[in-house]
mmCIF file with all atom_site columns, N, CA and C in Angstrom:
data_model
loop_
_atom_site.group_PDB
_atom_site.id
_atom_site.type_symbol
_atom_site.label_atom_id
_atom_site.label_alt_id
_atom_site.label_comp_id
_atom_site.label_asym_id
_atom_site.label_entity_id
_atom_site.label_seq_id
_atom_site.pdbx_PDB_ins_code
_atom_site.Cartn_x
_atom_site.Cartn_y
_atom_site.Cartn_z
_atom_site.occupancy
_atom_site.B_iso_or_equiv
_atom_site.pdbx_formal_charge
_atom_site.auth_seq_id
_atom_site.auth_comp_id
_atom_site.auth_asym_id
_atom_site.auth_atom_id
_atom_site.pdbx_PDB_model_num
ATOM 1   N N  . MET A 1 1  ? 17.564  7.549   5.146   1.00 75.00 ? 6  MET A N  1
ATOM 2   C CA . MET A 1 1  ? 17.217  7.747   5.936   1.00 75.00 ? 6  MET A CA 1
ATOM 3   C C  . MET A 1 1  ? 17.605  6.967   6.852   1.00 75.00 ? 6  MET A C  1
ATOM 4   N N  . HIS A 1 2  ? 17.780  7.490   8.658   1.00 83.00 ? 7  HIS A N  1
ATOM 5   C CA . HIS A 1 2  ? 18.049  6.691   9.016   1.00 83.00 ? 7  HIS A CA 1
ATOM 6   C C  . HIS A 1 2  ? 17.603  5.723   9.594   1.00 83.00 ? 7  HIS A C  1
ATOM 7   N N  . PRO A 1 3  ? 17.660  4.047   9.286   1.00 82.00 ? 8  PRO A N  1
ATOM 8   C CA . PRO A 1 3  ? 16.793  2.852   9.438   1.00 82.00 ? 8  PRO A CA 1
ATOM 9   C C  . PRO A 1 3  ? 15.726  2.958   10.921  1.00 82.00 ? 8  PRO A C  1
ATOM 10  N N  . GLN A 1 4  ? 16.746  3.773   11.787  1.00 86.00 ? 9  GLN A N  1
ATOM 11  C CA . GLN A 1 4  ? 15.654  4.431   13.446  1.00 86.00 ? 9  GLN A CA 1
ATOM 12  C C  . GLN A 1 4  ? 14.887  4.786   12.986  1.00 86.00 ? 9  GLN A C  1
ATOM 13  N N  . ARG A 1 5  ? 15.258  6.660   12.313  1.00 86.00 ? 10 ARG A N  1
ATOM 14  C CA . ARG A 1 5  ? 13.612  7.608   12.186  1.00 86.00 ? 10 ARG A CA 1
ATOM 15  C C  . ARG A 1 5  ? 12.850  6.319   11.737  1.00 86.00 ? 10 ARG A C  1
ATOM 16  N N  . ARG A 1 6  ? 13.290  5.753   10.062  1.00 82.00 ? 11 ARG A N  1
ATOM 17  C CA . ARG A 1 6  ? 12.367  5.050   9.414   1.00 82.00 ? 11 ARG A CA 1
ATOM 18  C C  . ARG A 1 6  ? 11.621  4.196   10.146  1.00 82.00 ? 11 ARG A C  1
ATOM 19  N N  . MET A 1 7  ? 12.103  3.468   11.155  1.00 83.00 ? 12 MET A N  1
ATOM 20  C CA . MET A 1 7  ? 11.429  2.646   12.157  1.00 83.00 ? 12 MET A CA 1
ATOM 21  C C  . MET A 1 7  ? 10.235  3.556   12.734  1.00 83.00 ? 12 MET A C  1
ATOM 22  N N  . GLN A 1 8  ? 11.128  4.541   13.605  1.00 86.00 ? 13 GLN A N  1
ATOM 23  C CA . GLN A 1 8  ? 9.721   5.409   14.167  1.00 86.00 ? 13 GLN A CA 1
ATOM 24  C C  . GLN A 1 8  ? 8.434   5.751   13.702  1.00 86.00 ? 13 GLN A C  1
ATOM 25  N N  . TYR A 1 9  ? 9.322   6.203   12.005  1.00 84.00 ? 14 TYR A N  1
ATOM 26  C CA . TYR A 1 9  ? 8.318   7.376   11.229  1.00 84.00 ? 14 TYR A CA 1
ATOM 27  C C  . TYR A 1 9  ? 6.741   5.944   11.363  1.00 84.00 ? 14 TYR A C  1
ATOM 28  N N  . LEU A 1 10 ? 7.287   4.392   11.020  1.00 83.00 ? 15 LEU A N  1
ATOM 29  C CA . LEU A 1 10 ? 6.508   3.537   10.526  1.00 83.00 ? 15 LEU A CA 1
ATOM 30  C C  . LEU A 1 10 ? 5.254   2.989   11.549  1.00 83.00 ? 15 LEU A C  1
ATOM 31  N N  . GLU A 1 11 ? 6.425   2.403   12.867  1.00 84.00 ? 16 GLU A N  1
ATOM 32  C CA . GLU A 1 11 ? 5.163   2.677   13.889  1.00 84.00 ? 16 GLU A CA 1
ATOM 33  C C  . GLU A 1 11 ? 3.892   3.836   14.249  1.00 84.00 ? 16 GLU A C  1
ATOM 34  N N  . ALA A 1 12 ? 4.788   4.965   13.803  1.00 85.00 ? 17 ALA A N  1
ATOM 35  C CA . ALA A 1 12 ? 3.670   6.072   14.235  1.00 85.00 ? 17 ALA A CA 1
ATOM 36  C C  . ALA A 1 12 ? 2.755   6.215   13.426  1.00 85.00 ? 17 ALA A C  1
ATOM 37  N N  . ILE A 1 13 ? 2.203   5.527   12.035  1.00 83.00 ? 18 ILE A N  1
ATOM 38  C CA . ILE A 1 13 ? 1.670   5.921   11.549  1.00 83.00 ? 18 ILE A CA 1
ATOM 39  C C  . ILE A 1 13 ? 1.188   3.670   11.283  1.00 83.00 ? 18 ILE A C  1
ATOM 40  N N  . GLY A 1 14 ? 1.542   2.694   12.215  1.00 81.00 ? 19 GLY A N  1
ATOM 41  C CA . GLY A 1 14 ? 1.461   2.081   12.598  1.00 81.00 ? 19 GLY A CA 1
ATOM 42  C C  . GLY A 1 14 ? 1.437   1.065   11.286  1.00 81.00 ? 19 GLY A C  1
ATOM 43  N N  . ILE A 1 15 ? 2.246   0.972   10.942  1.00 79.00 ? 20 ILE A N  1
ATOM 44  C CA . ILE A 1 15 ? 3.024   -0.082  9.952   1.00 79.00 ? 20 ILE A CA 1
ATOM 45  C C  . ILE A 1 15 ? 3.670   -0.972  10.924  1.00 79.00 ? 20 ILE A C  1
ATOM 46  N N  . ASP A 1 16 ? 3.314   -2.180  10.835  1.00 73.00 ? 21 ASP A N  1
ATOM 47  C CA . ASP A 1 16 ? 4.153   -3.381  11.713  1.00 73.00 ? 21 ASP A CA 1
ATOM 48  C C  . ASP A 1 16 ? 5.384   -3.815  11.051  1.00 73.00 ? 21 ASP A C  1
ATOM 49  N N  . LEU A 1 17 ? 5.032   -3.931  9.472   1.00 72.00 ? 22 LEU A N  1
ATOM 50  C CA . LEU A 1 17 ? 6.656   -4.979  8.569   1.00 72.00 ? 22 LEU A CA 1
ATOM 51  C C  . LEU A 1 17 ? 6.826   -4.180  7.848   1.00 72.00 ? 22 LEU A C  1
ATOM 52  N N  . TRP A 1 18 ? 7.679   -3.965  7.402   1.00 68.00 ? 23 TRP A N  1
ATOM 53  C CA . TRP A 1 18 ? 8.323   -2.954  6.192   1.00 68.00 ? 23 TRP A CA 1
ATOM 54  C C  . TRP A 1 18 ? 9.372   -3.943  5.688   1.00 68.00 ? 23 TRP A C  1
ATOM 55  N N  . VAL A 1 19 ? 8.994   -4.018  4.084   1.00 71.00 ? 24 VAL A N  1
ATOM 56  C CA . VAL A 1 19 ? 10.928  -4.710  3.731   1.00 71.00 ? 24 VAL A CA 1
ATOM 57  C C  . VAL A 1 19 ? 10.488  -3.669  2.541   1.00 71.00 ? 24 VAL A C  1
ATOM 58  N N  . ALA A 1 20 ? 11.712  -3.425  2.118   1.00 70.00 ? 25 ALA A N  1
ATOM 59  C CA . ALA A 1 20 ? 12.290  -2.358  1.080   1.00 70.00 ? 25 ALA A CA 1
ATOM 60  C C  . ALA A 1 20 ? 11.931  -3.431  -0.097  1.00 70.00 ? 25 ALA A C  1
ATOM 61  N N  . ARG A 1 21 ? 11.488  -2.982  -1.493  1.00 69.00 ? 26 ARG A N  1
ATOM 62  C CA . ARG A 1 21 ? 11.533  -3.880  -1.888  1.00 69.00 ? 26 ARG A CA 1
ATOM 63  C C  . ARG A 1 21 ? 12.609  -4.127  -3.261  1.00 69.00 ? 26 ARG A C  1
ATOM 64  N N  . ARG A 1 22 ? 13.742  -3.596  -3.145  1.00 69.00 ? 27 ARG A N  1
ATOM 65  C CA . ARG A 1 22 ? 14.604  -4.207  -4.041  1.00 69.00 ? 27 ARG A CA 1
ATOM 66  C C  . ARG A 1 22 ? 15.140  -5.836  -3.017  1.00 69.00 ? 27 ARG A C  1
ATOM 67  N N  . ASP A 1 23 ? 14.170  -5.925  -1.883  1.00 53.00 ? 28 ASP A N  1
ATOM 68  C CA . ASP A 1 23 ? 14.513  -7.373  -1.386  1.00 53.00 ? 28 ASP A CA 1
ATOM 69  C C  . ASP A 1 23 ? 14.101  -8.128  -2.255  1.00 53.00 ? 28 ASP A C  1
ATOM 70  N N  . SER A 1 24 ? 14.692  -9.437  -2.620  1.00 54.00 ? 29 SER A N  1
ATOM 71  C CA . SER A 1 24 ? 14.482  -10.607 -3.515  1.00 54.00 ? 29 SER A CA 1
ATOM 72  C C  . SER A 1 24 ? 12.703  -11.316 -2.696  1.00 54.00 ? 29 SER A C  1
ATOM 73  N N  . ALA A 1 25 ? 12.852  -11.527 -1.778  1.00 55.00 ? 30 ALA A N  1
ATOM 74  C CA . ALA A 1 25 ? 12.114  -11.997 -1.034  1.00 55.00 ? 30 ALA A CA 1
ATOM 75  C C  . ALA A 1 25 ? 10.916  -11.664 -1.597  1.00 55.00 ? 30 ALA A C  1
ATOM 76  N N  . VAL A 1 26 ? 10.588  -10.362 -1.876  1.00 50.00 ? 31 VAL A N  1
ATOM 77  C CA . VAL A 1 26 ? 9.630   -9.947  -2.018  1.00 50.00 ? 31 VAL A CA 1
ATOM 78  C C  . VAL A 1 26 ? 9.258   -9.684  -3.248  1.00 50.00 ? 31 VAL A C  1
ATOM 79  N N  . ARG A 1 27 ? 10.136  -9.695  -3.911  1.00 54.00 ? 32 ARG A N  1
ATOM 80  C CA . ARG A 1 27 ? 9.751   -9.972  -4.991  1.00 54.00 ? 32 ARG A CA 1
ATOM 81  C C  . ARG A 1 27 ? 9.474   -11.460 -5.525  1.00 54.00 ? 32 ARG A C  1
ATOM 82  N N  . ALA A 1 28 ? 9.948   -12.113 -4.721  1.00 56.00 ? 33 ALA A N  1
ATOM 83  C CA . ALA A 1 28 ? 9.668   -13.541 -5.534  1.00 56.00 ? 33 ALA A CA 1
ATOM 84  C C  . ALA A 1 28 ? 8.033   -13.934 -4.798  1.00 56.00 ? 33 ALA A C  1
ATOM 85  N N  . ALA A 1 29 ? 7.688   -13.276 -3.747  1.00 58.00 ? 34 ALA A N  1
ATOM 86  C CA . ALA A 1 29 ? 6.162   -13.350 -3.317  1.00 58.00 ? 34 ALA A CA 1
ATOM 87  C C  . ALA A 1 29 ? 4.797   -12.314 -4.049  1.00 58.00 ? 34 ALA A C  1
ATOM 88  N N  . ALA A 1 30 ? 5.137   -11.358 -4.790  1.00 57.00 ? 35 ALA A N  1
ATOM 89  C CA . ALA A 1 30 ? 4.966   -11.041 -5.216  1.00 57.00 ? 35 ALA A CA 1
ATOM 90  C C  . ALA A 1 30 ? 3.656   -11.516 -6.316  1.00 57.00 ? 35 ALA A C  1
ATOM 91  N N  . PRO A 1 31 ? 2.656   -10.793 -6.531  1.00 58.00 ? 36 PRO A N  1
ATOM 92  C CA . PRO A 1 31 ? 1.464   -11.467 -6.891  1.00 58.00 ? 36 PRO A CA 1
ATOM 93  C C  . PRO A 1 31 ? 2.252   -11.609 -9.095  1.00 58.00 ? 36 PRO A C  1
ATOM 94  N N  . ASP A 1 32 ? 1.176   -12.421 -9.790  1.00 56.00 ? 37 ASP A N  1
ATOM 95  C CA . ASP A 1 32 ? 1.496   -12.527 -10.915 1.00 56.00 ? 37 ASP A CA 1
ATOM 96  C C  . ASP A 1 32 ? 1.579   -10.639 -11.680 1.00 56.00 ? 37 ASP A C  1
ATOM 97  N N  . PRO A 1 33 ? 2.098   -10.499 -11.962 1.00 63.00 ? 38 PRO A N  1
ATOM 98  C CA . PRO A 1 33 ? 1.801   -8.689  -12.743 1.00 63.00 ? 38 PRO A CA 1
ATOM 99  C C  . PRO A 1 33 ? 0.650   -8.398  -13.911 1.00 63.00 ? 38 PRO A C  1
ATOM 100 N N  . SER A 1 34 ? 0.546   -10.113 -14.754 1.00 69.00 ? 39 SER A N  1
ATOM 101 C CA . SER A 1 34 ? -0.431  -9.745  -15.588 1.00 69.00 ? 39 SER A CA 1
ATOM 102 C C  . SER A 1 34 ? -1.446  -10.667 -15.657 1.00 69.00 ? 39 SER A C  1
ATOM 103 N N  . PRO A 1 35 ? -2.657  -10.245 -14.447 1.00 68.00 ? 40 PRO A N  1
ATOM 104 C CA . PRO A 1 35 ? -4.031  -10.502 -14.220 1.00 68.00 ? 40 PRO A CA 1
ATOM 105 C C  . PRO A 1 35 ? -4.607  -10.787 -15.470 1.00 68.00 ? 40 PRO A C  1
ATOM 106 N N  . ALA A 1 36 ? -5.302  -11.804 -15.461 1.00 74.00 ? 41 ALA A N  1
ATOM 107 C CA . ALA A 1 36 ? -6.113  -11.952 -16.835 1.00 74.00 ? 41 ALA A CA 1
ATOM 108 C C  . ALA A 1 36 ? -7.089  -10.726 -17.197 1.00 74.00 ? 41 ALA A C  1
ATOM 109 N N  . PRO A 1 37 ? -8.122  -10.118 -17.582 1.00 70.00 ? 42 PRO A N  1
ATOM 110 C CA . PRO A 1 37 ? -8.108  -8.649  -18.131 1.00 70.00 ? 42 PRO A CA 1
ATOM 111 C C  . PRO A 1 37 ? -9.620  -8.622  -16.907 1.00 70.00 ? 42 PRO A C  1
ATOM 112 N N  . GLY A 1 38 ? -10.533 -9.890  -17.020 1.00 77.00 ? 43 GLY A N  1
ATOM 113 C CA . GLY A 1 38 ? -11.546 -9.493  -15.968 1.00 77.00 ? 43 GLY A CA 1
ATOM 114 C C  . GLY A 1 38 ? -11.353 -9.596  -13.942 1.00 77.00 ? 43 GLY A C  1
ATOM 115 N N  . GLU A 1 39 ? -10.111 -9.840  -14.444 1.00 83.00 ? 44 GLU A N  1
ATOM 116 C CA . GLU A 1 39 ? -9.437  -9.637  -12.783 1.00 83.00 ? 44 GLU A CA 1
ATOM 117 C C  . GLU A 1 39 ? -8.786  -8.372  -11.980 1.00 83.00 ? 44 GLU A C  1
ATOM 118 N N  . THR A 1 40 ? -8.677  -7.627  -13.514 1.00 79.00 ? 45 THR A N  1
ATOM 119 C CA . THR A 1 40 ? -8.159  -6.015  -13.209 1.00 79.00 ? 45 THR A CA 1
ATOM 120 C C  . THR A 1 40 ? -8.850  -5.026  -12.117 1.00 79.00 ? 45 THR A C  1
ATOM 121 N N  . ALA A 1 41 ? -10.505 -5.494  -13.081 1.00 81.00 ? 46 ALA A N  1
ATOM 122 C CA . ALA A 1 41 ? -11.618 -4.739  -11.572 1.00 81.00 ? 46 ALA A CA 1
ATOM 123 C C  . ALA A 1 41 ? -11.336 -5.260  -10.496 1.00 81.00 ? 46 ALA A C  1
ATOM 124 N N  . ALA A 1 42 ? -11.349 -6.530  -10.294 1.00 85.00 ? 47 ALA A N  1
ATOM 125 C CA . ALA A 1 42 ? -12.312 -7.413  -9.319  1.00 85.00 ? 47 ALA A CA 1
ATOM 126 C C  . ALA A 1 42 ? -10.898 -6.434  -8.475  1.00 85.00 ? 47 ALA A C  1
ATOM 127 N N  . ARG A 1 43 ? -9.666  -6.983  -8.775  1.00 83.00 ? 48 ARG A N  1
ATOM 128 C CA . ARG A 1 43 ? -7.986  -6.243  -8.122  1.00 83.00 ? 48 ARG A CA 1
ATOM 129 C C  . ARG A 1 43 ? -8.782  -4.703  -7.435  1.00 83.00 ? 48 ARG A C  1
ATOM 130 N N  . TRP A 1 44 ? -8.814  -3.839  -7.858  1.00 82.00 ? 49 TRP A N  1
ATOM 131 C CA . TRP A 1 44 ? -8.801  -2.613  -7.709  1.00 82.00 ? 49 TRP A CA 1
ATOM 132 C C  . TRP A 1 44 ? -9.746  -1.858  -6.426  1.00 82.00 ? 49 TRP A C  1
ATOM 133 N N  . GLU A 1 45 ? -10.841 -3.104  -7.028  1.00 86.00 ? 50 GLU A N  1
ATOM 134 C CA . GLU A 1 45 ? -12.199 -3.453  -5.967  1.00 86.00 ? 50 GLU A CA 1
ATOM 135 C C  . GLU A 1 45 ? -11.447 -3.691  -4.879  1.00 86.00 ? 50 GLU A C  1
ATOM 136 N N  . ALA A 1 46 ? -11.166 -4.489  -4.466  1.00 88.00 ? 51 ALA A N  1
ATOM 137 C CA . ALA A 1 46 ? -10.453 -5.492  -3.559  1.00 88.00 ? 51 ALA A CA 1
ATOM 138 C C  . ALA A 1 46 ? -9.394  -4.008  -2.532  1.00 88.00 ? 51 ALA A C  1
ATOM 139 N N  . LEU A 1 47 ? -8.525  -3.573  -3.595  1.00 86.00 ? 52 LEU A N  1
ATOM 140 C CA . LEU A 1 47 ? -7.695  -2.467  -3.135  1.00 86.00 ? 52 LEU A CA 1
ATOM 141 C C  . LEU A 1 47 ? -8.616  -1.291  -2.421  1.00 86.00 ? 52 LEU A C  1
ATOM 142 N N  . ARG A 1 48 ? -8.865  -0.418  -3.279  1.00 85.00 ? 53 ARG A N  1
ATOM 143 C CA . ARG A 1 48 ? -10.169 0.038   -2.589  1.00 85.00 ? 53 ARG A CA 1
ATOM 144 C C  . ARG A 1 48 ? -11.270 -0.111  -1.322  1.00 85.00 ? 53 ARG A C  1
ATOM 145 N N  . SER A 1 49 ? -11.378 -1.432  -1.385  1.00 88.00 ? 54 SER A N  1
ATOM 146 C CA . SER A 1 49 ? -11.991 -1.431  0.017   1.00 88.00 ? 54 SER A CA 1
ATOM 147 C C  . SER A 1 49 ? -11.404 -1.859  1.056   1.00 88.00 ? 54 SER A C  1
ATOM 148 N N  . GLU A 1 50 ? -10.294 -2.347  0.920   1.00 88.00 ? 55 GLU A N  1
ATOM 149 C CA . GLU A 1 50 ? -9.020  -2.355  2.250   1.00 88.00 ? 55 GLU A CA 1
ATOM 150 C C  . GLU A 1 50 ? -8.747  -1.090  2.466   1.00 88.00 ? 55 GLU A C  1
ATOM 151 N N  . VAL A 1 51 ? -8.629  -0.346  1.102   1.00 86.00 ? 56 VAL A N  1
ATOM 152 C CA . VAL A 1 51 ? -8.314  1.661   1.549   1.00 86.00 ? 56 VAL A CA 1
ATOM 153 C C  . VAL A 1 51 ? -9.103  2.319   2.832   1.00 86.00 ? 56 VAL A C  1
ATOM 154 N N  . LEU A 1 52 ? -10.531 2.019   2.274   1.00 87.00 ? 57 LEU A N  1
ATOM 155 C CA . LEU A 1 52 ? -11.589 2.444   2.924   1.00 87.00 ? 57 LEU A CA 1
ATOM 156 C C  . LEU A 1 52 ? -11.866 1.877   4.490   1.00 87.00 ? 57 LEU A C  1
ATOM 157 N N  . LYS A 1 53 ? -11.672 0.364   4.866   1.00 88.00 ? 58 LYS A N  1
ATOM 158 C CA . LYS A 1 53 ? -11.255 0.313   5.913   1.00 88.00 ? 58 LYS A CA 1
ATOM 159 C C  . LYS A 1 53 ? -10.529 0.503   6.562   1.00 88.00 ? 58 LYS A C  1
ATOM 160 N N  . CYS A 1 54 ? -9.523  1.013   5.889   1.00 87.00 ? 59 CYS A N  1
ATOM 161 C CA . CYS A 1 54 ? -8.601  0.723   6.877   1.00 87.00 ? 59 CYS A CA 1
ATOM 162 C C  . CYS A 1 54 ? -8.288  1.918   7.722   1.00 87.00 ? 59 CYS A C  1
ATOM 163 N N  . THR A 1 55 ? -7.929  1.443   9.179   1.00 89.00 ? 60 THR A N  1
ATOM 164 C CA . THR A 1 55 ? -8.024  2.269   10.684  1.00 89.00 ? 60 THR A CA 1
ATOM 165 C C  . THR A 1 55 ? -7.086  2.886   11.445  1.00 89.00 ? 60 THR A C  1
ATOM 166 N N  . ARG A 1 56 ? -5.910  2.455   10.521  1.00 87.00 ? 61 ARG A N  1
ATOM 167 C CA . ARG A 1 56 ? -4.486  2.553   11.111  1.00 87.00 ? 61 ARG A CA 1
ATOM 168 C C  . ARG A 1 56 ? -3.787  4.075   11.723  1.00 87.00 ? 61 ARG A C  1
ATOM 169 N N  . CYS A 1 57 ? -4.178  4.661   10.974  1.00 86.00 ? 62 CYS A N  1
ATOM 170 C CA . CYS A 1 57 ? -3.879  6.151   11.303  1.00 86.00 ? 62 CYS A CA 1
ATOM 171 C C  . CYS A 1 57 ? -4.589  6.848   11.481  1.00 86.00 ? 62 CYS A C  1
ATOM 172 N N  . PRO A 1 58 ? -4.808  8.512   12.550  1.00 89.00 ? 63 PRO A N  1
ATOM 173 C CA . PRO A 1 58 ? -5.702  8.753   12.853  1.00 89.00 ? 63 PRO A CA 1
ATOM 174 C C  . PRO A 1 58 ? -6.315  9.230   11.590  1.00 89.00 ? 63 PRO A C  1
ATOM 175 N N  . LEU A 1 59 ? -6.051  9.434   9.838   1.00 85.00 ? 64 LEU A N  1
ATOM 176 C CA . LEU A 1 59 ? -6.665  10.342  8.912   1.00 85.00 ? 64 LEU A CA 1
ATOM 177 C C  . LEU A 1 59 ? -8.010  9.400   8.609   1.00 85.00 ? 64 LEU A C  1
ATOM 178 N N  . HIS A 1 60 ? -8.594  8.834   8.940   1.00 85.00 ? 65 HIS A N  1
ATOM 179 C CA . HIS A 1 60 ? -9.505  7.596   8.894   1.00 85.00 ? 65 HIS A CA 1
ATOM 180 C C  . HIS A 1 60 ? -11.307 8.080   9.333   1.00 85.00 ? 65 HIS A C  1
ATOM 181 N N  . ILE A 1 61 ? -10.540 9.056   10.636  1.00 90.00 ? 66 ILE A N  1
ATOM 182 C CA . ILE A 1 61 ? -11.898 9.535   11.485  1.00 90.00 ? 66 ILE A CA 1
ATOM 183 C C  . ILE A 1 61 ? -12.819 10.744  10.848  1.00 90.00 ? 66 ILE A C  1
ATOM 184 N N  . THR A 1 62 ? -11.700 11.463  9.701   1.00 90.00 ? 67 THR A N  1
ATOM 185 C CA . THR A 1 62 ? -12.578 12.340  8.750   1.00 90.00 ? 67 THR A CA 1
ATOM 186 C C  . THR A 1 62 ? -12.884 11.877  7.382   1.00 90.00 ? 67 THR A C  1
ATOM 187 N N  . ARG A 1 63 ? -12.021 10.267  6.545   1.00 86.00 ? 68 ARG A N  1
ATOM 188 C CA . ARG A 1 63 ? -12.429 10.295  5.777   1.00 86.00 ? 68 ARG A CA 1
ATOM 189 C C  . ARG A 1 63 ? -13.099 10.116  5.129   1.00 86.00 ? 68 ARG A C  1
ATOM 190 N N  . THR A 1 64 ? -13.635 10.383  3.499   1.00 85.00 ? 69 THR A N  1
ATOM 191 C CA . THR A 1 64 ? -14.931 10.351  2.842   1.00 85.00 ? 69 THR A CA 1
ATOM 192 C C  . THR A 1 64 ? -14.380 9.898   2.077   1.00 85.00 ? 69 THR A C  1
ATOM 193 N N  . GLN A 1 65 ? -13.290 9.656   2.033   1.00 82.00 ? 70 GLN A N  1
ATOM 194 C CA . GLN A 1 65 ? -12.743 9.189   0.215   1.00 82.00 ? 70 GLN A CA 1
ATOM 195 C C  . GLN A 1 65 ? -11.576 8.354   0.341   1.00 82.00 ? 70 GLN A C  1
ATOM 196 N N  . GLY A 1 66 ? -11.478 7.363   -0.068  1.00 80.00 ? 71 GLY A N  1
ATOM 197 C CA . GLY A 1 66 ? -9.830  6.621   -0.241  1.00 80.00 ? 71 GLY A CA 1
ATOM 198 C C  . GLY A 1 66 ? -8.942  7.811   -1.567  1.00 80.00 ? 71 GLY A C  1
ATOM 199 N N  . PHE A 1 67 ? -7.532  7.846   -1.664  1.00 75.00 ? 72 PHE A N  1
ATOM 200 C CA . PHE A 1 67 ? -6.549  7.959   -2.079  1.00 75.00 ? 72 PHE A CA 1
ATOM 201 C C  . PHE A 1 67 ? -5.530  7.030   -2.583  1.00 75.00 ? 72 PHE A C  1
ATOM 202 N N  . PHE A 1 68 ? -5.767  6.706   -3.994  1.00 72.00 ? 73 PHE A N  1
ATOM 203 C CA . PHE A 1 68 ? -4.706  5.837   -4.643  1.00 72.00 ? 73 PHE A CA 1
ATOM 204 C C  . PHE A 1 68 ? -3.679  7.092   -5.452  1.00 72.00 ? 73 PHE A C  1
ATOM 205 N N  . GLY A 1 69 ? -3.812  7.941   -5.490  1.00 69.00 ? 74 GLY A N  1
ATOM 206 C CA . GLY A 1 69 ? -2.732  8.793   -6.226  1.00 69.00 ? 74 GLY A CA 1
ATOM 207 C C  . GLY A 1 69 ? -3.180  9.368   -7.377  1.00 69.00 ? 74 GLY A C  1
ATOM 208 N N  . VAL A 1 70 ? -1.981  9.079   -8.679  1.00 67.00 ? 75 VAL A N  1
ATOM 209 C CA . VAL A 1 70 ? -2.651  9.553   -9.933  1.00 67.00 ? 75 VAL A CA 1
ATOM 210 C C  . VAL A 1 70 ? -2.642  8.750   -10.800 1.00 67.00 ? 75 VAL A C  1
ATOM 211 N N  . GLY A 1 71 ? -3.415  9.170   -12.545 1.00 65.00 ? 76 GLY A N  1
ATOM 212 C CA . GLY A 1 71 ? -2.778  8.014   -13.276 1.00 65.00 ? 76 GLY A CA 1
ATOM 213 C C  . GLY A 1 71 ? -4.023  7.102   -13.173 1.00 65.00 ? 76 GLY A C  1
ATOM 214 N N  . PRO A 1 72 ? -4.312  6.141   -14.072 1.00 66.00 ? 77 PRO A N  1
ATOM 215 C CA . PRO A 1 72 ? -4.948  5.272   -14.926 1.00 66.00 ? 77 PRO A CA 1
ATOM 216 C C  . PRO A 1 72 ? -5.038  3.998   -13.701 1.00 66.00 ? 77 PRO A C  1
ATOM 217 N N  . ALA A 1 73 ? -6.692  3.525   -13.730 1.00 63.00 ? 78 ALA A N  1
ATOM 218 C CA . ALA A 1 73 ? -6.837  2.471   -12.922 1.00 63.00 ? 78 ALA A CA 1
ATOM 219 C C  . ALA A 1 73 ? -6.673  1.251   -13.475 1.00 63.00 ? 78 ALA A C  1
ATOM 220 N N  . ALA A 1 74 ? -6.251  0.803   -14.283 1.00 60.00 ? 79 ALA A N  1
ATOM 221 C CA . ALA A 1 74 ? -5.539  0.357   -15.285 1.00 60.00 ? 79 ALA A CA 1
ATOM 222 C C  . ALA A 1 74 ? -3.970  0.398   -15.685 1.00 60.00 ? 79 ALA A C  1
ATOM 223 N N  . PRO A 1 75 ? -3.177  0.626   -14.997 1.00 57.00 ? 80 PRO A N  1
ATOM 224 C CA . PRO A 1 75 ? -1.815  0.889   -15.435 1.00 57.00 ? 80 PRO A CA 1
ATOM 225 C C  . PRO A 1 75 ? -1.266  -0.017  -16.572 1.00 57.00 ? 80 PRO A C  1
ATOM 226 N N  . THR A 1 76 ? -0.780  0.368   -16.860 1.00 57.00 ? 81 THR A N  1
ATOM 227 C CA . THR A 1 76 ? 0.343   -0.411  -18.093 1.00 57.00 ? 81 THR A CA 1
ATOM 228 C C  . THR A 1 76 ? 0.448   -2.140  -17.941 1.00 57.00 ? 81 THR A C  1
ATOM 229 N N  . GLY A 1 77 ? 0.734   -3.388  -18.129 1.00 55.00 ? 82 GLY A N  1
ATOM 230 C CA . GLY A 1 77 ? 1.139   -4.459  -17.590 1.00 55.00 ? 82 GLY A CA 1
ATOM 231 C C  . GLY A 1 77 ? 0.318   -4.817  -16.561 1.00 55.00 ? 82 GLY A C  1
ATOM 232 N N  . TRP A 1 78 ? -1.259  -4.253  -16.578 1.00 49.00 ? 83 TRP A N  1
ATOM 233 C CA . TRP A 1 78 ? -2.045  -5.218  -15.521 1.00 49.00 ? 83 TRP A CA 1
ATOM 234 C C  . TRP A 1 78 ? -2.696  -5.696  -16.500 1.00 49.00 ? 83 TRP A C  1
#
């Protein structure tokens, strides 16, 4: 995708800053991929809370729940 078009899309949905995952700075700032067993549930709950509070696009007006995608709540490696 053309970089200018990507930025237009991101601005339209309210994303102020976007960094490609392949950037080394993102990897360096990423949290430890292996939290202690008790931390996993807390991390999912924190993510769920953030998703439900989000108002960056008009979808929040009619939202009744958050959507995380598919798969188990505790993916391998967490």
